Amino acid sequence: MSTRERLVESARDLLWERGYVGTSPKAILERAGAGQGSMYHHFTGKSDLALAAITRTAEEMRAAAAAVLHGPGTPYARVTAYLRRERDVLRGCPVGRLTMDPEVIASEELRAPVDETLDWLRAELAALVEEGKEQGEFASSLDAEEVAAAIVATVQGGYVLARASGSAAAFDTGVRGLLSLLRPADRGDT
């Protein structure tokens, strides 16, 4: 792995663990095993490196979600697969956690990949709900955008509850509750 890649990966890990304010250039360099001038050789500064790290994290999150949302199965099965996919629940969402970082939110540039990812996710989920409505799997009265927002809120809120309790059970309970509300009337336990 190149020095630039080690810096980006180290910044990604530290942003997830500590947030922007808690991630110092020194900590990034130490984690990357890179020399003091390395960061400024590849990036204009901490913000530029953080943007590269946040952008990569957002791209990976979208790719992982797309693999499930565009995968096989009915719309309900794909929503279920998305909600139940493997996650490090106690660590939280690497993108969602950035919304709680005042420095990221204050910076249009750093916030942009976060906003774009959450907007993309809501749009993908809304399209899936619309598909389910067209197929008669979901009630025609459902508002696809509202359901998509509820799915994202359940996931992000589930992370918060799990971290607060120190147990993934809170996340799983929220997922089961949402799926029971979305479950088509003529289906059994999925």
Short mmCIF file of C-alpha atoms in Angstrom, two decimals:
data_model
loop_
_atom_site.label_atom_id
_atom_site.label_comp_id
_atom_site.label_asym_id
_atom_site.label_seq_id
_atom_site.Cartn_x
_atom_site.Cartn_y
_atom_site.Cartn_z
CA MET A 1 0.00 0.00 0.00
CA SER A 2 1.38 3.41 -0.96
CA THR A 3 2.00 6.12 1.61
CA ARG A 4 -0.98 8.08 0.25
CA GLU A 5 -3.22 5.03 0.68
CA ARG A 6 -1.96 4.41 4.20
CA LEU A 7 -2.72 8.03 5.07
CA VAL A 8 -6.26 7.82 3.68
CA GLU A 9 -6.97 4.51 5.42
CA SER A 10 -5.54 5.77 8.70
CA ALA A 11 -7.61 8.94 8.47
CA ARG A 12 -10.74 6.88 7.75
CA ASP A 13 -10.19 4.73 10.83
CA LEU A 14 -9.43 7.68 13.07
CA LEU A 15 -12.39 9.73 11.82
CA TRP A 16 -14.65 6.78 12.62
CA GLU A 17 -13.10 6.30 16.05
CA ARG A 18 -12.46 9.89 17.13
CA GLY A 19 -14.20 12.29 14.76
CA TYR A 20 -12.56 15.17 12.93
CA VAL A 21 -11.59 17.25 15.96
CA GLY A 22 -10.14 14.23 17.75
CA THR A 23 -8.07 13.22 14.75
CA SER A 24 -4.75 15.03 14.72
CA PRO A 25 -2.30 15.01 11.84
CA LYS A 26 0.22 13.45 14.24
CA ALA A 27 -2.17 10.56 15.02
CA ILE A 28 -2.78 10.00 11.30
CA LEU A 29 0.95 9.92 10.58
CA GLU A 30 1.61 7.53 13.47
CA ARG A 31 -1.19 5.17 12.43
CA ALA A 32 -0.02 5.27 8.81
CA GLY A 33 3.62 4.74 9.76
CA ALA A 34 4.45 7.76 7.62
CA GLY A 35 7.02 10.50 8.02
CA GLN A 36 6.15 14.01 9.10
CA GLY A 37 6.21 15.57 5.64
CA SER A 38 4.18 12.79 4.02
CA MET A 39 0.74 14.26 4.65
CA TYR A 40 1.69 17.61 3.12
CA HIS A 41 3.36 15.90 0.18
CA HIS A 42 0.09 14.18 -0.77
CA PHE A 43 -2.52 16.57 0.66
CA THR A 44 -2.80 20.31 1.28
CA GLY A 45 -3.60 19.64 4.93
CA LYS A 46 -5.81 17.80 7.38
CA SER A 47 -9.04 18.97 5.73
CA ASP A 48 -7.92 17.77 2.29
CA LEU A 49 -6.93 14.36 3.70
CA ALA A 50 -10.20 14.15 5.67
CA LEU A 51 -12.15 14.88 2.49
CA ALA A 52 -10.36 12.03 0.69
CA ALA A 53 -11.08 9.71 3.63
CA ILE A 54 -14.74 10.74 3.96
CA THR A 55 -15.27 10.43 0.20
CA ARG A 56 -13.81 6.92 0.16
CA THR A 57 -15.91 5.88 3.17
CA ALA A 58 -19.05 7.24 1.50
CA GLU A 59 -18.25 5.45 -1.77
CA GLU A 60 -17.72 2.15 0.03
CA MET A 61 -20.94 2.55 1.99
CA ARG A 62 -22.89 3.22 -1.23
CA ALA A 63 -21.31 0.20 -2.93
CA ALA A 64 -22.14 -2.11 -0.01
CA ALA A 65 -25.73 -0.85 0.13
CA ALA A 66 -26.15 -1.06 -3.66
CA ALA A 67 -24.98 -4.67 -3.69
CA VAL A 68 -27.88 -5.58 -1.43
CA LEU A 69 -30.52 -3.13 -2.69
CA HIS A 70 -29.92 -4.10 -6.33
CA GLY A 71 -29.51 -7.79 -5.52
CA PRO A 72 -31.91 -10.63 -6.06
CA GLY A 73 -35.30 -10.99 -4.44
CA THR A 74 -38.48 -9.05 -3.95
CA PRO A 75 -38.37 -5.45 -2.78
CA TYR A 76 -39.28 -6.55 0.77
CA ALA A 77 -36.53 -9.18 0.70
CA ARG A 78 -33.99 -6.59 -0.45
CA VAL A 79 -35.05 -4.10 2.24
CA THR A 80 -34.74 -6.95 4.74
CA ALA A 81 -31.29 -7.85 3.40
CA TYR A 82 -30.21 -4.22 3.67
CA LEU A 83 -31.43 -3.90 7.25
CA ARG A 84 -29.94 -7.22 8.33
CA ARG A 85 -26.64 -7.01 6.47
CA GLU A 86 -23.51 -7.45 8.53
CA ARG A 87 -22.51 -4.27 10.33
CA ASP A 88 -20.23 -3.32 13.18
CA VAL A 89 -23.25 -2.01 15.09
CA LEU A 90 -21.41 -1.08 18.28
CA ARG A 91 -18.90 0.94 16.34
CA GLY A 92 -21.62 2.93 14.60
CA CYS A 93 -22.03 4.04 11.01
CA PRO A 94 -18.84 5.53 9.59
CA VAL A 95 -20.88 8.04 7.57
CA GLY A 96 -23.68 8.66 10.04
CA ARG A 97 -21.25 9.37 12.86
CA LEU A 98 -19.82 12.23 10.83
CA THR A 99 -23.17 14.04 11.10
CA MET A 100 -22.49 14.43 14.82
CA ASP A 101 -19.11 16.06 14.21
CA PRO A 102 -19.49 19.85 14.41
CA GLU A 103 -16.39 20.48 12.26
CA VAL A 104 -17.68 18.24 9.46
CA ILE A 105 -21.16 19.78 9.57
CA ALA A 106 -19.71 23.30 9.57
CA SER A 107 -17.68 22.59 6.42
CA GLU A 108 -19.68 22.45 3.20
CA GLU A 109 -16.83 20.58 1.55
CA LEU A 110 -16.51 17.88 4.24
CA ARG A 111 -20.28 17.58 4.68
CA ALA A 112 -20.98 17.14 0.94
CA PRO A 113 -20.04 13.41 0.65
CA VAL A 114 -22.08 12.69 3.80
CA ASP A 115 -25.16 14.53 2.47
CA GLU A 116 -24.79 12.97 -0.98
CA THR A 117 -24.57 9.47 0.48
CA LEU A 118 -27.60 9.84 2.73
CA ASP A 119 -29.59 11.45 -0.12
CA TRP A 120 -28.54 8.62 -2.45
CA LEU A 121 -29.56 6.00 0.10
CA ARG A 122 -33.00 7.54 0.66
CA ALA A 123 -33.54 7.75 -3.11
CA GLU A 124 -32.52 4.11 -3.62
CA LEU A 125 -34.79 2.93 -0.82
CA ALA A 126 -37.70 5.07 -2.09
CA ALA A 127 -37.30 3.53 -5.55
CA LEU A 128 -37.36 0.07 -3.99
CA VAL A 129 -40.53 0.89 -2.05
CA GLU A 130 -42.13 2.22 -5.26
CA GLU A 131 -41.17 -1.03 -7.00
CA GLY A 132 -42.80 -2.97 -4.17
CA LYS A 133 -45.96 -0.86 -4.42
CA GLU A 134 -46.14 -1.47 -8.19
CA GLN A 135 -45.80 -5.21 -7.61
CA GLY A 136 -48.50 -5.13 -4.93
CA GLU A 137 -46.03 -6.17 -2.26
CA PHE A 138 -46.33 -2.91 -0.30
CA ALA A 139 -49.53 -1.00 0.40
CA SER A 140 -50.28 1.54 -2.31
CA SER A 141 -50.93 4.13 0.40
CA LEU A 142 -47.29 4.14 1.53
CA ASP A 143 -45.31 7.27 0.74
CA ALA A 144 -42.04 5.87 -0.63
CA GLU A 145 -39.94 8.86 0.45
CA GLU A 146 -41.32 8.74 3.99
CA VAL A 147 -40.70 4.99 4.25
CA ALA A 148 -37.15 5.46 2.91
CA ALA A 149 -36.52 8.17 5.52
CA ALA A 150 -37.90 5.84 8.23
CA ILE A 151 -35.56 3.05 7.11
CA VAL A 152 -32.51 5.33 7.24
CA ALA A 153 -33.65 6.74 10.60
CA THR A 154 -34.11 3.21 11.98
CA VAL A 155 -30.59 2.22 10.96
CA GLN A 156 -28.94 5.40 12.22
CA GLY A 157 -31.02 5.46 15.41
CA GLY A 158 -30.33 1.77 15.91
CA TYR A 159 -26.61 2.49 15.90
CA VAL A 160 -27.08 5.18 18.56
CA LEU A 161 -29.22 2.93 20.78
CA ALA A 162 -26.81 0.01 20.41
CA ARG A 163 -23.79 2.16 21.26
CA ALA A 164 -25.61 3.68 24.25
CA SER A 165 -26.58 0.27 25.63
CA GLY A 166 -23.38 -1.50 24.62
CA SER A 167 -25.46 -4.17 22.91
CA ALA A 168 -26.44 -4.86 19.31
CA ALA A 169 -29.83 -6.03 20.60
CA ALA A 170 -31.24 -2.49 20.45
CA PHE A 171 -30.33 -2.23 16.77
CA ASP A 172 -31.82 -5.65 16.03
CA THR A 173 -35.05 -4.79 17.87
CA GLY A 174 -35.51 -1.63 15.81
CA VAL A 175 -34.91 -3.56 12.59
CA ARG A 176 -37.42 -6.26 13.55
CA GLY A 177 -39.99 -3.61 14.45
CA LEU A 178 -39.62 -1.78 11.16
CA LEU A 179 -39.76 -5.00 9.15
CA SER A 180 -42.95 -6.02 10.95
CA LEU A 181 -44.52 -2.72 9.92
CA LEU A 182 -43.42 -3.17 6.30
CA ARG A 183 -44.20 -6.88 6.05
CA PRO A 184 -46.85 -7.48 3.41
CA ALA A 185 -50.10 -8.72 4.96
CA ASP A 186 -50.14 -11.96 3.01
CA ARG A 187 -46.57 -12.95 3.98
CA GLY A 188 -45.40 -14.96 6.90
CA ASP A 189 -42.24 -14.35 8.87
CA THR A 190 -39.42 -13.43 6.48
#
